[in-house]
PDB file of C-alpha atoms in Angstrom:
ATOM      1  CA  ASP A   1     -13.425 -81.256-101.046  1.00 64.00           C
ATOM      2  CA  THR A   2     -12.184 -80.283 -97.667  1.00 69.00           C
ATOM      3  CA  GLU A   3     -14.991 -78.487 -96.105  1.00 91.00           C
ATOM      4  CA  VAL A   4     -17.859 -78.988 -94.124  1.00 97.00           C
ATOM      5  CA  THR A   5     -20.803 -77.255 -95.445  1.00 97.00           C
ATOM      6  CA  GLN A   6     -23.614 -75.798 -93.205  1.00 98.00           C
ATOM      7  CA  THR A   7     -27.182 -74.061 -94.520  1.00 98.00           C
ATOM      8  CA  PRO A   8     -28.807 -71.998 -93.820  1.00 98.00           C
ATOM      9  CA  LYS A   9     -25.970 -69.385 -92.746  1.00 97.00           C
ATOM     10  CA  HIS A  10     -28.528 -67.706 -90.623  1.00 97.00           C
ATOM     11  CA  LEU A  11     -32.046 -68.527 -89.361  1.00 97.00           C
ATOM     12  CA  VAL A  12     -34.803 -66.280 -87.461  1.00 97.00           C
ATOM     13  CA  MET A  13     -37.410 -68.523 -86.298  1.00 95.00           C
ATOM     14  CA  GLY A  14     -40.477 -68.010 -83.916  1.00 94.00           C
ATOM     15  CA  MET A  15     -40.711 -70.375 -80.674  1.00 93.00           C
ATOM     16  CA  THR A  16     -44.026 -72.249 -82.567  1.00 92.00           C
ATOM     17  CA  ASN A  17     -41.885 -72.880 -85.476  1.00 92.00           C
ATOM     18  CA  LYS A  18     -40.005 -76.229 -87.100  1.00 96.00           C
ATOM     19  CA  LYS A  19     -36.981 -75.829 -88.576  1.00 97.00           C
ATOM     20  CA  SER A  20     -33.904 -77.987 -89.924  1.00 98.00           C
ATOM     21  CA  LEU A  21     -30.335 -76.822 -89.835  1.00 98.00           C
ATOM     22  CA  LYS A  22     -28.262 -79.067 -92.790  1.00 98.00           C
ATOM     23  CA  CYS A  23     -24.361 -80.220 -92.818  1.00 98.00           C
ATOM     24  CA  GLU A  24     -22.763 -81.887 -95.589  1.00 98.00           C
ATOM     25  CA  GLN A  25     -19.175 -83.180 -95.754  1.00 97.00           C
ATOM     26  CA  HIS A  26     -17.169 -85.013 -98.559  1.00 92.00           C
ATOM     27  CA  MET A  27     -14.242 -85.973 -96.954  1.00 94.00           C
ATOM     28  CA  GLY A  28     -15.169 -89.423 -96.108  1.00 93.00           C
ATOM     29  CA  HIS A  29     -14.996 -88.553 -92.341  1.00 93.00           C
ATOM     30  CA  ARG A  30     -17.516 -91.176 -90.329  1.00 93.00           C
ATOM     31  CA  ALA A  31     -17.655 -88.890 -87.156  1.00 93.00           C
ATOM     32  CA  MET A  32     -20.131 -85.877 -87.436  1.00 95.00           C
ATOM     33  CA  TYR A  33     -21.153 -83.740 -84.479  1.00 96.00           C
ATOM     34  CA  TRP A  34     -23.372 -80.745 -83.475  1.00 97.00           C
ATOM     35  CA  TYR A  35     -21.879 -77.971 -81.198  1.00 97.00           C
ATOM     36  CA  LYS A  36     -23.705 -74.862 -79.920  1.00 98.00           C
ATOM     37  CA  GLN A  37     -21.631 -71.726 -79.284  1.00 97.00           C
ATOM     38  CA  LYS A  38     -22.782 -69.027 -77.659  1.00 96.00           C
ATOM     39  CA  ALA A  39     -20.925 -65.488 -77.709  1.00 93.00           C
ATOM     40  CA  LYS A  40     -17.628 -65.527 -76.365  1.00 90.00           C
ATOM     41  CA  LYS A  41     -17.868 -68.915 -75.287  1.00 95.00           C
ATOM     42  CA  PRO A  42     -16.211 -72.412 -76.363  1.00 96.00           C
ATOM     43  CA  PRO A  43     -18.076 -74.614 -78.683  1.00 95.00           C
ATOM     44  CA  GLU A  44     -20.601 -77.151 -76.374  1.00 95.00           C
ATOM     45  CA  LEU A  45     -20.887 -80.456 -77.627  1.00 94.00           C
ATOM     46  CA  MET A  46     -24.487 -81.701 -78.275  1.00 96.00           C
ATOM     47  CA  PHE A  47     -24.298 -84.810 -80.418  1.00 96.00           C
ATOM     48  CA  VAL A  48     -21.982 -87.019 -81.834  1.00 94.00           C
ATOM     49  CA  TYR A  49     -22.610 -89.526 -84.547  1.00 95.00           C
ATOM     50  CA  SER A  50     -20.246 -92.349 -85.627  1.00 92.00           C
ATOM     51  CA  TYR A  51     -20.842 -94.181 -88.625  1.00 93.00           C
ATOM     52  CA  GLU A  52     -24.486 -92.914 -88.934  1.00 95.00           C
ATOM     53  CA  LYS A  53     -25.363 -94.139 -85.560  1.00 95.00           C
ATOM     54  CA  LEU A  54     -25.853 -91.582 -82.468  1.00 96.00           C
ATOM     55  CA  SER A  55     -22.947 -92.492 -80.216  1.00 92.00           C
ATOM     56  CA  ILE A  56     -23.081 -89.190 -77.814  1.00 91.00           C
ATOM     57  CA  ASN A  57     -26.293 -87.383 -76.584  1.00 94.00           C
ATOM     58  CA  GLU A  58     -25.079 -84.440 -74.339  1.00 92.00           C
ATOM     59  CA  SER A  59     -28.438 -84.738 -72.389  1.00 92.00           C
ATOM     60  CA  VAL A  60     -29.847 -82.240 -74.947  1.00 96.00           C
ATOM     61  CA  PRO A  61     -33.651 -81.170 -74.845  1.00 97.00           C
ATOM     62  CA  SER A  62     -35.794 -82.965 -77.081  1.00 96.00           C
ATOM     63  CA  ARG A  63     -36.745 -79.658 -79.023  1.00 97.00           C
ATOM     64  CA  PHE A  64     -33.286 -80.584 -80.955  1.00 98.00           C
ATOM     65  CA  SER A  65     -33.432 -83.689 -82.630  1.00 98.00           C
ATOM     66  CA  PRO A  66     -30.395 -84.906 -84.831  1.00 98.00           C
ATOM     67  CA  GLU A  67     -30.614 -87.102 -87.879  1.00 98.00           C
ATOM     68  CA  CYS A  68     -27.628 -88.668 -89.895  1.00 97.00           C
ATOM     69  CA  PRO A  69     -29.135 -89.819 -93.001  1.00 96.00           C
ATOM     70  CA  ASN A  70     -26.223 -91.167 -94.662  1.00 95.00           C
ATOM     71  CA  SER A  71     -22.120 -90.833 -94.262  1.00 92.00           C
ATOM     72  CA  SER A  72     -22.314 -87.421 -95.836  1.00 96.00           C
ATOM     73  CA  LEU A  73     -25.213 -85.550 -94.457  1.00 98.00           C
ATOM     74  CA  LEU A  74     -26.415 -84.464 -90.904  1.00 98.00           C
ATOM     75  CA  ASN A  75     -29.228 -82.506 -89.888  1.00 98.00           C
ATOM     76  CA  LEU A  76     -30.818 -81.238 -86.756  1.00 98.00           C
ATOM     77  CA  HIS A  77     -34.277 -80.331 -86.628  1.00 98.00           C
ATOM     78  CA  LEU A  78     -35.466 -77.640 -84.111  1.00 97.00           C
ATOM     79  CA  HIS A  79     -39.137 -77.275 -82.722  1.00 96.00           C
ATOM     80  CA  ALA A  80     -40.608 -75.392 -80.256  1.00 95.00           C
ATOM     81  CA  LEU A  81     -37.004 -73.650 -79.213  1.00 96.00           C
ATOM     82  CA  GLN A  82     -36.717 -70.862 -76.541  1.00 96.00           C
ATOM     83  CA  PRO A  83     -35.128 -67.645 -77.111  1.00 96.00           C
ATOM     84  CA  GLU A  84     -32.042 -68.761 -75.007  1.00 96.00           C
ATOM     85  CA  ASP A  85     -31.681 -71.498 -77.753  1.00 97.00           C
ATOM     86  CA  SER A  86     -30.413 -68.466 -80.092  1.00 98.00           C
ATOM     87  CA  ALA A  87     -26.757 -69.262 -80.590  1.00 97.00           C
ATOM     88  CA  LEU A  88     -24.234 -70.477 -83.562  1.00 97.00           C
ATOM     89  CA  TYR A  89     -24.644 -74.019 -84.244  1.00 98.00           C
ATOM     90  CA  LEU A  90     -21.581 -75.709 -85.515  1.00 97.00           C
ATOM     91  CA  CYS A  91     -21.430 -78.733 -87.340  1.00 97.00           C
ATOM     92  CA  ALA A  92     -17.845 -80.731 -87.357  1.00 96.00           C
ATOM     93  CA  SER A  93     -16.721 -83.926 -88.931  1.00 95.00           C
ATOM     94  CA  SER A  94     -13.778 -85.984 -87.971  1.00 92.00           C
ATOM     95  CA  PRO A  95     -11.999 -89.121 -89.661  1.00 90.00           C
ATOM     96  CA  VAL A  96     -12.319 -92.118 -87.350  1.00 83.00           C
ATOM     97  CA  ARG A  97      -9.009 -94.056 -86.670  1.00 78.00           C
ATOM     98  CA  GLY A  98     -10.284 -96.621 -84.275  1.00 74.00           C
ATOM     99  CA  ARG A  99     -10.450 -95.400 -80.706  1.00 70.00           C
ATOM    100  CA  LEU A 100      -8.052 -92.251 -81.398  1.00 74.00           C
ATOM    101  CA  ASN A 101      -9.365 -88.941 -81.405  1.00 79.00           C
ATOM    102  CA  THR A 102      -8.747 -86.995 -84.175  1.00 84.00           C
ATOM    103  CA  GLU A 103      -9.203 -83.315 -85.548  1.00 89.00           C
ATOM    104  CA  ALA A 104     -12.441 -81.776 -85.939  1.00 92.00           C
ATOM    105  CA  PHE A 105     -13.089 -79.935 -89.070  1.00 94.00           C
ATOM    106  CA  PHE A 106     -15.941 -77.219 -88.644  1.00 96.00           C
ATOM    107  CA  GLY A 107     -18.349 -75.878 -90.824  1.00 97.00           C
ATOM    108  CA  GLN A 108     -18.854 -72.156 -90.750  1.00 96.00           C
ATOM    109  CA  GLY A 109     -22.001 -72.505 -88.449  1.00 97.00           C
ATOM    110  CA  THR A 110     -25.854 -71.406 -88.648  1.00 98.00           C
ATOM    111  CA  ARG A 111     -26.356 -68.248 -86.501  1.00 97.00           C
ATOM    112  CA  LEU A 112     -30.007 -68.850 -84.983  1.00 98.00           C
ATOM    113  CA  THR A 113     -32.167 -66.305 -83.516  1.00 97.00           C
ATOM    114  CA  VAL A 114     -35.506 -67.555 -81.818  1.00 97.00           C
ATOM    115  CA  VAL A 115     -37.816 -64.641 -81.584  1.00 95.00           C
TER     116      VAL A 115
ATOM    117  CA  GLY B   1     -15.909 -85.925 -66.495  1.00 82.00           C
ATOM    118  CA  GLU B   2     -13.047 -83.878 -68.029  1.00 88.00           C
ATOM    119  CA  ASN B   3     -12.398 -80.497 -66.882  1.00 92.00           C
ATOM    120  CA  VAL B   4     -10.232 -78.108 -68.892  1.00 96.00           C
ATOM    121  CA  GLU B   5      -8.925 -74.641 -67.635  1.00 98.00           C
ATOM    122  CA  GLN B   6      -7.453 -72.213 -69.721  1.00 98.00           C
ATOM    123  CA  HIS B   7      -5.157 -69.123 -69.079  1.00 98.00           C
ATOM    124  CA  PRO B   8      -5.145 -66.256 -69.477  1.00 98.00           C
ATOM    125  CA  SER B   9      -8.607 -65.320 -70.940  1.00 98.00           C
ATOM    126  CA  THR B  10      -7.362 -62.231 -72.667  1.00 98.00           C
ATOM    127  CA  LEU B  11      -3.525 -61.392 -74.013  1.00 98.00           C
ATOM    128  CA  SER B  12      -2.230 -58.483 -75.530  1.00 98.00           C
ATOM    129  CA  VAL B  13       1.194 -58.384 -77.378  1.00 98.00           C
ATOM    130  CA  GLN B  14       3.217 -56.343 -79.461  1.00 98.00           C
ATOM    131  CA  GLU B  15       3.942 -57.383 -82.941  1.00 98.00           C
ATOM    132  CA  GLY B  16       6.945 -59.835 -83.036  1.00 98.00           C
ATOM    133  CA  ASP B  17       6.653 -60.628 -79.518  1.00 98.00           C
ATOM    134  CA  SER B  18       5.977 -64.193 -78.302  1.00 98.00           C
ATOM    135  CA  ALA B  19       2.602 -65.359 -76.596  1.00 98.00           C
ATOM    136  CA  VAL B  20       1.893 -68.373 -74.353  1.00 98.00           C
ATOM    137  CA  ILE B  21      -1.199 -69.901 -73.557  1.00 98.00           C
ATOM    138  CA  LYS B  22      -1.734 -72.565 -70.979  1.00 98.00           C
ATOM    139  CA  CYS B  23      -4.216 -75.117 -70.420  1.00 98.00           C
ATOM    140  CA  THR B  24      -4.570 -77.742 -67.567  1.00 98.00           C
ATOM    141  CA  TYR B  25      -6.787 -80.989 -67.686  1.00 96.00           C
ATOM    142  CA  SER B  26      -8.081 -83.125 -64.927  1.00 94.00           C
ATOM    143  CA  ASP B  27      -8.759 -86.569 -66.589  1.00 92.00           C
ATOM    144  CA  SER B  28      -5.388 -88.579 -67.017  1.00 91.00           C
ATOM    145  CA  ALA B  29      -7.064 -90.760 -69.697  1.00 89.00           C
ATOM    146  CA  SER B  30      -7.054 -87.667 -71.871  1.00 91.00           C
ATOM    147  CA  ASN B  31      -4.685 -88.651 -74.801  1.00 91.00           C
ATOM    148  CA  TYR B  32      -5.388 -85.878 -77.639  1.00 93.00           C
ATOM    149  CA  PHE B  33      -5.022 -82.257 -77.124  1.00 96.00           C
ATOM    150  CA  PRO B  34      -5.693 -79.981 -80.068  1.00 96.00           C
ATOM    151  CA  TRP B  35      -5.946 -76.297 -80.280  1.00 98.00           C
ATOM    152  CA  TYR B  36      -8.137 -74.261 -82.297  1.00 97.00           C
ATOM    153  CA  LYS B  37      -8.032 -70.716 -83.572  1.00 98.00           C
ATOM    154  CA  GLN B  38     -11.409 -68.763 -84.197  1.00 97.00           C
ATOM    155  CA  GLU B  39     -11.529 -65.642 -86.069  1.00 96.00           C
ATOM    156  CA  LEU B  40     -14.418 -63.307 -85.134  1.00 93.00           C
ATOM    157  CA  GLY B  41     -17.441 -64.508 -87.100  1.00 89.00           C
ATOM    158  CA  LYS B  42     -15.584 -67.588 -88.691  1.00 93.00           C
ATOM    159  CA  ARG B  43     -15.387 -71.204 -87.972  1.00 95.00           C
ATOM    160  CA  PRO B  44     -13.024 -73.190 -85.453  1.00 96.00           C
ATOM    161  CA  GLN B  45      -9.982 -74.109 -87.331  1.00 96.00           C
ATOM    162  CA  LEU B  46      -7.167 -76.696 -86.129  1.00 95.00           C
ATOM    163  CA  ILE B  47      -3.875 -75.060 -85.738  1.00 97.00           C
ATOM    164  CA  ILE B  48      -1.871 -77.654 -84.085  1.00 97.00           C
ATOM    165  CA  ASP B  49      -2.279 -80.733 -82.012  1.00 96.00           C
ATOM    166  CA  ILE B  50      -0.590 -83.057 -80.014  1.00 95.00           C
ATOM    167  CA  ARG B  51      -0.805 -86.926 -78.667  1.00 92.00           C
ATOM    168  CA  SER B  52       0.138 -87.946 -75.076  1.00 89.00           C
ATOM    169  CA  ASN B  53       3.078 -89.959 -76.482  1.00 89.00           C
ATOM    170  CA  VAL B  54       4.645 -86.957 -77.455  1.00 87.00           C
ATOM    171  CA  GLY B  55       6.062 -83.848 -75.536  1.00 92.00           C
ATOM    172  CA  GLU B  56       6.506 -81.235 -77.758  1.00 96.00           C
ATOM    173  CA  LYS B  57       5.513 -80.576 -81.527  1.00 96.00           C
ATOM    174  CA  LYS B  58       6.326 -77.413 -83.850  1.00 97.00           C
ATOM    175  CA  ASP B  59       4.922 -76.220 -87.065  1.00 95.00           C
ATOM    176  CA  GLN B  60       6.844 -73.002 -87.974  1.00 96.00           C
ATOM    177  CA  ARG B  61       5.870 -70.231 -85.511  1.00 97.00           C
ATOM    178  CA  ILE B  62       3.480 -72.295 -83.694  1.00 98.00           C
ATOM    179  CA  ALA B  63       4.590 -74.783 -80.851  1.00 98.00           C
ATOM    180  CA  VAL B  64       2.775 -77.105 -78.408  1.00 98.00           C
ATOM    181  CA  THR B  65       4.179 -78.646 -75.258  1.00 97.00           C
ATOM    182  CA  LEU B  66       2.605 -81.157 -73.282  1.00 97.00           C
ATOM    183  CA  ASN B  67       3.380 -82.361 -69.597  1.00 96.00           C
ATOM    184  CA  LYS B  68       1.455 -85.316 -68.553  1.00 94.00           C
ATOM    185  CA  THR B  69       2.616 -85.652 -65.307  1.00 94.00           C
ATOM    186  CA  ALA B  70       1.272 -82.272 -64.407  1.00 95.00           C
ATOM    187  CA  LYS B  71      -1.537 -82.629 -66.679  1.00 96.00           C
ATOM    188  CA  HIS B  72      -1.035 -79.369 -68.629  1.00 96.00           C
ATOM    189  CA  PHE B  73      -0.062 -78.326 -72.151  1.00 98.00           C
ATOM    190  CA  SER B  74       0.429 -74.795 -73.776  1.00 98.00           C
ATOM    191  CA  LEU B  75       0.437 -73.256 -77.091  1.00 98.00           C
ATOM    192  CA  HIS B  76       3.521 -71.100 -77.934  1.00 98.00           C
ATOM    193  CA  ILE B  77       3.196 -68.562 -80.886  1.00 98.00           C
ATOM    194  CA  THR B  78       6.676 -66.727 -81.677  1.00 98.00           C
ATOM    195  CA  GLU B  79       7.430 -63.638 -83.940  1.00 98.00           C
ATOM    196  CA  THR B  80       3.406 -62.795 -83.574  1.00 98.00           C
ATOM    197  CA  GLN B  81       1.629 -60.912 -86.449  1.00 97.00           C
ATOM    198  CA  PRO B  82      -1.711 -58.758 -86.393  1.00 97.00           C
ATOM    199  CA  GLU B  83      -3.486 -61.719 -88.166  1.00 97.00           C
ATOM    200  CA  ASP B  84      -2.482 -64.033 -85.159  1.00 98.00           C
ATOM    201  CA  SER B  85      -5.455 -62.053 -83.330  1.00 98.00           C
ATOM    202  CA  ALA B  86      -8.072 -64.334 -82.634  1.00 98.00           C
ATOM    203  CA  VAL B  87      -9.752 -66.352 -80.045  1.00 98.00           C
ATOM    204  CA  TYR B  88      -7.828 -69.563 -79.382  1.00 98.00           C
ATOM    205  CA  PHE B  89      -9.170 -72.804 -77.722  1.00 98.00           C
ATOM    206  CA  CYS B  90      -7.359 -75.977 -76.109  1.00 98.00           C
ATOM    207  CA  ALA B  91      -9.419 -78.849 -75.693  1.00 96.00           C
ATOM    208  CA  ALA B  92      -8.722 -82.586 -74.309  1.00 94.00           C
ATOM    209  CA  SER B  93     -10.382 -85.793 -75.572  1.00 90.00           C
ATOM    210  CA  GLY B  94      -9.708 -88.895 -73.666  1.00 79.00           C
ATOM    211  CA  ALA B  95     -11.353 -92.452 -73.825  1.00 66.00           C
ATOM    212  CA  ASN B  96     -14.604 -91.506 -75.010  1.00 69.00           C
ATOM    213  CA  ALA B  97     -13.543 -91.035 -78.775  1.00 65.00           C
ATOM    214  CA  GLY B  98     -15.191 -88.300 -80.343  1.00 73.00           C
ATOM    215  CA  LYS B  99     -15.660 -86.066 -76.837  1.00 83.00           C
ATOM    216  CA  SER B 100     -13.913 -83.275 -76.391  1.00 88.00           C
ATOM    217  CA  THR B 101     -13.738 -80.922 -73.902  1.00 92.00           C
ATOM    218  CA  PHE B 102     -13.068 -77.207 -74.693  1.00 95.00           C
ATOM    219  CA  GLY B 103     -11.301 -74.630 -72.436  1.00 97.00           C
ATOM    220  CA  ASP B 104     -13.265 -71.442 -72.066  1.00 98.00           C
ATOM    221  CA  GLY B 105     -10.798 -69.502 -74.374  1.00 98.00           C
ATOM    222  CA  THR B 106      -8.021 -66.880 -74.960  1.00 98.00           C
ATOM    223  CA  THR B 107      -8.394 -63.617 -76.638  1.00 98.00           C
ATOM    224  CA  LEU B 108      -5.105 -62.621 -78.265  1.00 98.00           C
ATOM    225  CA  THR B 109      -4.702 -59.151 -79.589  1.00 98.00           C
ATOM    226  CA  VAL B 110      -1.499 -58.377 -81.438  1.00 98.00           C
ATOM    227  CA  LYS B 111      -0.885 -54.582 -81.895  1.00 97.00           C
ATOM    228  CA  PRO B 112       1.007 -53.411 -84.880  1.00 93.00           C
TER     229      PRO B 112
END
């Protein structure tokens, strides 16, 4: 399995809702990422997990809460979002090779709309 | 932090022509430079990458060149085809493993 799978593909939520985005990979990658991508913009890094530990938080608001329950799964819990948080949320994974940076394998994304 | 500039923002070529996209980076510690292709409504996918100890890398119609001194790298696509139409992103990664900074993207249109 050489894919990163994200669910759901689309999500519409109200500003008072709580929802979660899920990401799964079975490539044995020990680095996993959440990116946010607005239309016609590059992916913007939010969080990095390395060996199931949070290693990078790009000053993301606390209404986004990541979780890495095991080496194959990555979740993003959403609470009290704002309409400007509407975007494509991409999960990615990479093999870890010491301190070397490696290619990211992206999921197909969750298209989130906050109403 | 790292800053990556990408040019041009849009590029239109005739089928069969070559396309060149250029990126510059600011952090001399950056050592890994991937290029991603994102078709409309799809995920970004790696098409080629290069590390700082290499000056050029080719994969069929695609090549990447890196000039460490000038801190720029370029994507070259030869014999372009309509299916090459997409947004292309360059990225640079450095000492902070796992953190990539992306360029703003180039929308390539290949006209049949």
